XYZ file of C-alpha atoms in Angstrom:
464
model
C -1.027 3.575 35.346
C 0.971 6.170 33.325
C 4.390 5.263 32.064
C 6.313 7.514 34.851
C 4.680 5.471 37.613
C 5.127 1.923 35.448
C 9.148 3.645 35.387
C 8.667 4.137 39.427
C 7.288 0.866 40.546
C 9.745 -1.054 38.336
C 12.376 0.501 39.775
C 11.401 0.008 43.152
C 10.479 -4.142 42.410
C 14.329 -3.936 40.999
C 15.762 -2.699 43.750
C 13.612 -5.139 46.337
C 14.767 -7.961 43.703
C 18.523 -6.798 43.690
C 18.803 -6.802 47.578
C 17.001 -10.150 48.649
C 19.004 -11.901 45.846
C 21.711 -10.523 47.744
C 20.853 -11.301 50.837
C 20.100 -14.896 49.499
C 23.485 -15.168 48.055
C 25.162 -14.349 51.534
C 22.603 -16.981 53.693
C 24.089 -20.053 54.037
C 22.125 -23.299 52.885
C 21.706 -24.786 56.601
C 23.011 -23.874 60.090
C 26.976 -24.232 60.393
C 27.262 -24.603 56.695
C 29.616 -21.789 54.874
C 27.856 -19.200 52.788
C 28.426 -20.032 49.175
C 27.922 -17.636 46.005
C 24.319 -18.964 44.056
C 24.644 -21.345 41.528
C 22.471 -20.515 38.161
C 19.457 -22.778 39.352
C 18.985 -19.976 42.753
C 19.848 -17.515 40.741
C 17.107 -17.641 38.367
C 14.344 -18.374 41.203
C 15.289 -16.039 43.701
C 16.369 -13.196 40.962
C 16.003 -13.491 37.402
C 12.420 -15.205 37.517
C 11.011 -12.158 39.712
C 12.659 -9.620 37.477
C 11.240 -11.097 34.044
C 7.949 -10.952 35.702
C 8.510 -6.945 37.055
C 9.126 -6.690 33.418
C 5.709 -8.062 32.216
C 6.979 -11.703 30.925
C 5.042 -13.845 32.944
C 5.217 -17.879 32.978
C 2.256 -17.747 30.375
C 4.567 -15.168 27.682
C 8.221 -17.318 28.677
C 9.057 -20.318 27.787
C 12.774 -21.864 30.225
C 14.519 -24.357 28.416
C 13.081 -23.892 25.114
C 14.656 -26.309 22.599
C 15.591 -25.289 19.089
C 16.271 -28.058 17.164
C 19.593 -27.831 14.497
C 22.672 -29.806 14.003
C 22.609 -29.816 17.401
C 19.645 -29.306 20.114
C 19.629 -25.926 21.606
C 18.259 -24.799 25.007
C 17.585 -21.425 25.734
C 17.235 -20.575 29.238
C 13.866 -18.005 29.041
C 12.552 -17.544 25.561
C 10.093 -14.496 25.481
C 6.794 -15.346 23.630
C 4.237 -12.899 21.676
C 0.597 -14.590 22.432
C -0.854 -13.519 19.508
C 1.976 -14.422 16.548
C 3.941 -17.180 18.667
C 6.765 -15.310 17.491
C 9.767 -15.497 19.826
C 10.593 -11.949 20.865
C 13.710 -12.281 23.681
C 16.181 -14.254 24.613
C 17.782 -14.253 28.320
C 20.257 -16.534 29.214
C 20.934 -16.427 32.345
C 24.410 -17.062 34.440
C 25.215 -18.035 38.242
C 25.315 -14.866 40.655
C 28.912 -15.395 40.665
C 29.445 -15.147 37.028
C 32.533 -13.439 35.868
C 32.351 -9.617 34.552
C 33.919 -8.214 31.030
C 37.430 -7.769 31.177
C 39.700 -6.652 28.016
C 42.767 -8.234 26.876
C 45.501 -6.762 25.842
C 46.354 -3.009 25.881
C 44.150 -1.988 22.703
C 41.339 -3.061 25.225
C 42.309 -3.210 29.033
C 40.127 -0.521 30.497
C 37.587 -0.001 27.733
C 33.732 0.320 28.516
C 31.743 -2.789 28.892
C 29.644 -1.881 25.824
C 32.615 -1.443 23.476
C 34.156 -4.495 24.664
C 30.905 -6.839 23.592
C 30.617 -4.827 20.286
C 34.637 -5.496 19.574
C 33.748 -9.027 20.798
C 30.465 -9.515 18.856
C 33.046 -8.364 15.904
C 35.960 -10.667 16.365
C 33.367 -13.665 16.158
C 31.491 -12.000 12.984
C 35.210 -11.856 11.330
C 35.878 -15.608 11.823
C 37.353 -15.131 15.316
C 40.721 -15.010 14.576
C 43.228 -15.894 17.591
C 43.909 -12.851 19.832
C 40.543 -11.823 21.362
C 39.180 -8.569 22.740
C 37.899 -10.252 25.914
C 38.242 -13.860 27.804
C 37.288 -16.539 26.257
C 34.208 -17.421 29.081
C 32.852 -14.268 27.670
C 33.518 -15.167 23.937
C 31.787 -18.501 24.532
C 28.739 -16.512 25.951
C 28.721 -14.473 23.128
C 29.276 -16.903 20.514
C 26.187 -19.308 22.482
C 23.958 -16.164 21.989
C 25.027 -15.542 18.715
C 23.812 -19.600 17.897
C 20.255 -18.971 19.427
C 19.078 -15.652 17.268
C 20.396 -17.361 14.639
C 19.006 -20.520 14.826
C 15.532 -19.196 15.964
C 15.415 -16.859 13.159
C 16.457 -20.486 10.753
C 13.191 -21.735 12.306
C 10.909 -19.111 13.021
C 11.911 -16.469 10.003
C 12.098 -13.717 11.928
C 14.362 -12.520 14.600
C 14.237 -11.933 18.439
C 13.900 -8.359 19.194
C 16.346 -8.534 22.316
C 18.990 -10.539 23.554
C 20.191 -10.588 27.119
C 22.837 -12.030 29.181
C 22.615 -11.348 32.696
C 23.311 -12.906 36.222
C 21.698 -9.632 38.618
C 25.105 -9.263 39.421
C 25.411 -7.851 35.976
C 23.525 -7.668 32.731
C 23.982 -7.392 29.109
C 21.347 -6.231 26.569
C 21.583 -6.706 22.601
C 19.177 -4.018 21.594
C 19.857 -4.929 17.983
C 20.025 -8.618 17.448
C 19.431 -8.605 13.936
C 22.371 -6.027 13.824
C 24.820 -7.850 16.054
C 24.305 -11.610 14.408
C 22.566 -11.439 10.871
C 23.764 -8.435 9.381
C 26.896 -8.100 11.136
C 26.747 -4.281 11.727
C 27.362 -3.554 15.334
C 27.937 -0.587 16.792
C 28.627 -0.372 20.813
C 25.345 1.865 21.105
C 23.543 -1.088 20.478
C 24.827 -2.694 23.671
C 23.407 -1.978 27.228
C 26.087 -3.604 29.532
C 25.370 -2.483 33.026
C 26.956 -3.950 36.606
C 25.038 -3.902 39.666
C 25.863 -0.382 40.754
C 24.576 0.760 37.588
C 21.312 -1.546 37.282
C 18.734 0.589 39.521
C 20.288 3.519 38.426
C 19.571 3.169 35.059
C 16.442 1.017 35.405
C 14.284 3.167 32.981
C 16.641 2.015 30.341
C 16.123 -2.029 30.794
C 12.294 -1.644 31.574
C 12.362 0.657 27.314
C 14.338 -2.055 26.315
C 12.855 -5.677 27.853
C 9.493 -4.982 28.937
C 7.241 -7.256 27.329
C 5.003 -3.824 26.365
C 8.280 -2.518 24.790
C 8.307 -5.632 22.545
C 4.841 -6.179 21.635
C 5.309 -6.322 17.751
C 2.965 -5.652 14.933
C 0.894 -8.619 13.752
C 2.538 -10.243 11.390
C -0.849 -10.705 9.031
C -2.489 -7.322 7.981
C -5.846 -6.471 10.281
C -8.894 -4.746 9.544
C -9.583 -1.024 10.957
C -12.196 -2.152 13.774
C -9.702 -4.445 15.439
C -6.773 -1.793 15.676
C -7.790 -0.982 19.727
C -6.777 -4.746 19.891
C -3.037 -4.050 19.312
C -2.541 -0.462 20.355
C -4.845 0.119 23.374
C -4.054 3.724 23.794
C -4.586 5.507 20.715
C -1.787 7.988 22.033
C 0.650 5.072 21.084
C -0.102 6.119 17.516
C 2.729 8.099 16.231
C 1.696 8.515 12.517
C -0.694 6.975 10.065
C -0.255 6.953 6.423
C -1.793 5.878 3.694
C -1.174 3.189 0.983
C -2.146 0.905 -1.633
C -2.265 -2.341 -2.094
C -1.691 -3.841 -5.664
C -1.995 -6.722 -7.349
C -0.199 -7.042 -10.579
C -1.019 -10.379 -12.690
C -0.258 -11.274 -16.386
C -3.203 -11.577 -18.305
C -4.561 -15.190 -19.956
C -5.757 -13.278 -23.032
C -3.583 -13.668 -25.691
C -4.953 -10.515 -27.283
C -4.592 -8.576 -24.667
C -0.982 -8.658 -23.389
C -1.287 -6.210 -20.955
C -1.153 -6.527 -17.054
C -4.190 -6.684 -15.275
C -3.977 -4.403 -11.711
C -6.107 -4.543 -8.689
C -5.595 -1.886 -6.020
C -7.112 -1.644 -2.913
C -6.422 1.667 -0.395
C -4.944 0.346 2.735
C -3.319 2.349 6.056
C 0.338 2.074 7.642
C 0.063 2.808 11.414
C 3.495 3.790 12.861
C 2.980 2.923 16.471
C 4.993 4.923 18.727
C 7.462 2.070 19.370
C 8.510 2.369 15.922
C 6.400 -0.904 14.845
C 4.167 -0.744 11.781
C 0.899 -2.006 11.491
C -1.482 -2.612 7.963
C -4.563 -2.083 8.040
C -6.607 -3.730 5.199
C -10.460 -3.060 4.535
C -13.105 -5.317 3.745
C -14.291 -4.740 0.363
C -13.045 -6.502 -2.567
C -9.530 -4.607 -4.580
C -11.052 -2.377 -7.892
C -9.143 -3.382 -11.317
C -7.262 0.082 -12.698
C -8.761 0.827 -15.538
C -7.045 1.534 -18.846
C -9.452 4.317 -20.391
C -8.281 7.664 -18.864
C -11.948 8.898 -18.407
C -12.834 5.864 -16.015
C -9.115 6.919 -14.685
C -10.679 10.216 -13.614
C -13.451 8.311 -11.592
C -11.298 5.512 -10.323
C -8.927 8.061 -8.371
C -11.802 9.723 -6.659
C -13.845 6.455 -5.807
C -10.743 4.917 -4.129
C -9.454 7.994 -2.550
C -12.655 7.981 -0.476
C -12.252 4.271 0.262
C -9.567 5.563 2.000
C -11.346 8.396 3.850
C -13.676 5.544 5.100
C -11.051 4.045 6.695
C -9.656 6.626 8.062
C -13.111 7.091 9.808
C -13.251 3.630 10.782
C -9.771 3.968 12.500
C -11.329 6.823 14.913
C -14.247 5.129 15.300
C -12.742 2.044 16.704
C -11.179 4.763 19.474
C -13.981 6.990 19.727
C -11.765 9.744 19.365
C -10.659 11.755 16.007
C -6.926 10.485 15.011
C -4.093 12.602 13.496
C -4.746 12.865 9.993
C -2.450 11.452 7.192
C 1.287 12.265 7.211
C 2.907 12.890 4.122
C 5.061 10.479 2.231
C 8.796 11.841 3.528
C 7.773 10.931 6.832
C 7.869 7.490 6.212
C 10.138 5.160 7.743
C 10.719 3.244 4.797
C 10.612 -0.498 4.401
C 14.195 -2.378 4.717
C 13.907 -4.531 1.483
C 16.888 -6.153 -0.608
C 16.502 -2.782 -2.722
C 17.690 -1.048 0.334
C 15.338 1.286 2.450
C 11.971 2.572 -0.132
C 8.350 3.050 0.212
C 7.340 0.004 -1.740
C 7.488 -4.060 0.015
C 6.843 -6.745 -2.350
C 5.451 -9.494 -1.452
C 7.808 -12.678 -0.396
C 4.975 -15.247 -1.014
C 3.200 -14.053 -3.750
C 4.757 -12.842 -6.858
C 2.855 -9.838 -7.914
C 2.090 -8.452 -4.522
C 3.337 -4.847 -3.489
C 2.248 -2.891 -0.689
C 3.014 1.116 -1.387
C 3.052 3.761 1.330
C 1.214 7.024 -0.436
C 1.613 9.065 2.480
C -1.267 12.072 2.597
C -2.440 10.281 -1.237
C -4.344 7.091 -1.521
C -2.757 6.078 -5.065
C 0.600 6.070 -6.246
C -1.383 7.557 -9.898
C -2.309 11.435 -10.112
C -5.323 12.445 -12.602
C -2.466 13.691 -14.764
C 0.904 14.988 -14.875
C 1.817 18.017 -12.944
C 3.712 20.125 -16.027
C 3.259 19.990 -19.502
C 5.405 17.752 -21.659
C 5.984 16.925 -25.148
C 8.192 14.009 -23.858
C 5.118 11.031 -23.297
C 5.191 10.192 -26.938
C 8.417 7.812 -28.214
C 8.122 9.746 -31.462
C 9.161 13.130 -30.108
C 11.608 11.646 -28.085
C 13.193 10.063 -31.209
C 12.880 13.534 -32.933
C 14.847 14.627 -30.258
C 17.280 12.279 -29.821
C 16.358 11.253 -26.421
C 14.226 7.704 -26.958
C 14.664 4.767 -24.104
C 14.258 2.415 -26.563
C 14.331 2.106 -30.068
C 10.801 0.112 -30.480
C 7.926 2.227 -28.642
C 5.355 0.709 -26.108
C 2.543 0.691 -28.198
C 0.192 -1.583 -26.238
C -0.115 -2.013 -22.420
C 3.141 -4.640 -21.916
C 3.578 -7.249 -19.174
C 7.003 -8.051 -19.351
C 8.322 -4.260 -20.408
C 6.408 -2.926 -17.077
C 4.360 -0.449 -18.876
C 1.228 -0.275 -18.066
C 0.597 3.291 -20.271
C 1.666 3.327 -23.772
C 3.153 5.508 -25.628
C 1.290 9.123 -25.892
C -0.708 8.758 -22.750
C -0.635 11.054 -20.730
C 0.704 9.009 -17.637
C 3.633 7.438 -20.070
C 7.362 8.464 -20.244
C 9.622 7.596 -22.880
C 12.450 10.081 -22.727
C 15.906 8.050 -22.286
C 17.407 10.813 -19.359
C 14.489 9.948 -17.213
C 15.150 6.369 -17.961
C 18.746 6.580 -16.540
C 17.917 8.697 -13.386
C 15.206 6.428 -12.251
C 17.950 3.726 -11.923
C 20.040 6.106 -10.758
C 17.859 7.408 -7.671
C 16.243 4.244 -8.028
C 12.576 4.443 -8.575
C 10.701 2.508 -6.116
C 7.972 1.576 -8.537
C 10.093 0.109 -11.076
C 9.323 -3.063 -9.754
C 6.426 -3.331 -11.757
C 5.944 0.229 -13.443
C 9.401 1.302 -15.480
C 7.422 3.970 -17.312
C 5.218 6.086 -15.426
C 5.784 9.818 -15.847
C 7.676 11.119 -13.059
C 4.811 13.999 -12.674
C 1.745 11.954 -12.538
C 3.202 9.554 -9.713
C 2.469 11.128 -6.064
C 5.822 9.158 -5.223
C 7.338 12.453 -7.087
C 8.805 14.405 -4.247
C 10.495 11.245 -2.631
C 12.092 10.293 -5.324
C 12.950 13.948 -6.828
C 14.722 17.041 -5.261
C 13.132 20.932 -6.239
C 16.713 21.348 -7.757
C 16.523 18.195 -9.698
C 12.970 18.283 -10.891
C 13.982 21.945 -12.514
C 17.204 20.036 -14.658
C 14.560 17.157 -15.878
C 13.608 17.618 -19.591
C 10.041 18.448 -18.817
C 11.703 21.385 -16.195
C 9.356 23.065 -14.005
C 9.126 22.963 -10.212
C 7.472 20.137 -8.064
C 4.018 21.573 -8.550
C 3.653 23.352 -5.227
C 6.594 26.111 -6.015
């Protein structure tokens, strides 16, 4: 079925839903008997449990009454599951048909849209929720209850729900942003779907993007090999963008001669499904160790750029069908890491562990530098005034995170290029403080055209 007809048929199993829950609502419960508005219990049967299904999340992906245990023991009304992770994905609590609507208090909010109204709300709890309230205080307490379930799930589970939903048919809420409204405290009211039942078949596209369980399939959380990608993106038309990257493993040596840092790399792929979720893709062989002699550097680059290539091929293969090539690095989303938004994750388990997104490269190294420069040597930089530090790297250092030494070709000592890469900063300095800025394919993320030319080496980006 293509999307436009999965967009059709959900919107006509809304409207069906919408109209015998109305219909419901108005029967009374026996002959004689006065109609009476649904508690929650008829409500979710005769509404809310058909609609989670039209939206993919059958009894199988839902759990209803899942318990969370804290301080206190939470239930959440439907829980959304991910088969493959067991990762909790939505939350929908659900209210009586009769449930009251948003309503603003006080003249800074009387009248307002429903959307800014949460987001003022979502705020006034974030800030400690001092006494005078945007909204009623049902609605604060449904917020607030809400607010307690992301939060405790992602306590538990270490990650949080992709959506969050109140809704009653009558009316429904959508957190598109959890993590926004609750962890990070950064709402804005475009993150809120708030829609009454006038609106709710009208704009039904918009709730079957945002709650579909297809809409909220995630990325594994482990990395998978190329021949099982058709297992988490069945269309390969879902694929927005692949990119390369490199895995590296960075470990202190046990030889007390040799204090250097020993390095295993091993190409990987980023696939940017078209849901925004990315997935890595590891291969099979064993990581290579980088070498330190700059002629087996000439054949390392080479040998793993076509471990890459292979996997590229295995990636089409597993489709039958030739994929987009490799997009370059400044199309990158970025991780979201405590160094803010870069191209580089480290690992949270294992110290030593980065993942690197090379874009269109498959190593963060080049052969050599792109321009010509005096500046890899500490000695010329002292003769010039310009030396990081006053004792050079003269062997391959741990703990300084300098893998090249001074007068390699690959090394940078000058103290200006120091500064800026803390300044911009550099996304390898995790484990790599001295790499020249030239002979890193990470170059043109990190460095304007207009910047490059006012570095000490000068010159354009290479491809001026």
């Amino acid at each position: 079925m293509t999307p436009a007809a999965k967009l059709e048929e959900f919107k006509a199993v809304l409207t069906q839903i919408l109209e015998d829950a109305q219909a419901a609502n108005e029967t009374p419960d026996f002959a004689g008997a006065i109609p009476r508005n649904m508690l929650e219990h008829n409500t979710r049967r005769v509404a809310l449990d058909p609609l989670l299904e039209a939206l993919g999340w059958s009894f199988r992906d839902r759990t209803e009454e899942a318990r969370v245990a804290g301080d206190t023991t939470l239930f959440i009304d439907y829980l959304g599951i991910d088969q493959e992770t067991r990762s909790a994905e939505l939350i929908f609590e659900a209210k009586a048909w009769n449930a009251s609507w948003l309503a603003g208090i006080g003249d800074a909010y009387r009248g307002r849209p429903a959307a800014e109204l949460v987001a003022a709300a979502v705020d006034h709890l974030n800030n400690g929720a001092p006494k005078l309230a945007p909204i009623t205080d049902e609605w604060i307490k449904r917020i607030q209850q809400l607010r307690d379930y992301v939060v405790a799930i992602e306590a538990k589970g270490g990650a949080v729900v992709k959506r969050a939903v109140i809704g009653c048919a009558r009316w429904i809420v959508v957190f598109k942003d959890p993590e926004a409204a609750f962890i990070t405290k950064r709402i804005k009211a475009e993150d809120v779907l708030a829609l009454e039942l006038g609106e709710m078949v009208e704009r039904s596209d918009e709730i079957f993007g945002l709650l579909s369980i297809d809409s909220l399939k995630v990325a594994p959380r482990t990395p998978i090999h190329p021949n099982e990608i058709a297992l988490h993106i069945e269309n390969p038309a879902d694929i927005r963008r692949v990119f390369r990257a490199l895995f590296v493993n960075r470990a202190n040596t046990t030889d007390e001669f040799s204090p250097q840092p020993s390095i295993y790399v091993s190409p990987w792929l980023i696939v940017e499904r078209s849901d925004g979720a990315l997935l890595e893709i590891r291969p099979h062989e064993q990581p290579e160790i980088l070498p330190t002699s700059m002629n087996f550097l000439e054949m390392h680059l080479p040998e793993v750029s076509a471990r890459s290539d292979k996997m590229l091929s295995e990636l089409s293969a597993a489709y039958r069908v030739s994929l987009p090539g490799p997009s370059p690095i400044g199309e990158f989303p970025n991780f979201e890491t405590d160094l803010g938004l870069t191209p580089i994750r480290r690992s949270t388990t294992k110290a030593g562990n980065f993942l690197i997104a090379t874009g269109e490269d498959s190593h963060y190294l080049r052969p050599g530098p792109l321009v010509e420069c005096t500046f890899h040597s500490h000695e010329a930089c002292r003769q010039a005034e310009a030396d990081d530090e006053p004792q050079p790297v003269n062997l391959r250092s741990y703990e300084r995170r300098s893998y090249f030494v001074s007068g390699e070709p690959h090394h940078c000592a000058h103290r200006s290029i120091n500064v800026s890469k803390k300044g911009i900063p550099c996304p390898l300095a995790v484990f790599e403080e001295k790499l020249c800025c030239r002979a890193c394919t990470l170059q043109d993320w990190c460095w304007s055209p207009e910047r490059l030319r006012r570095a000490p080496c000068g010159g354009g980006s290479g491809a001026d």
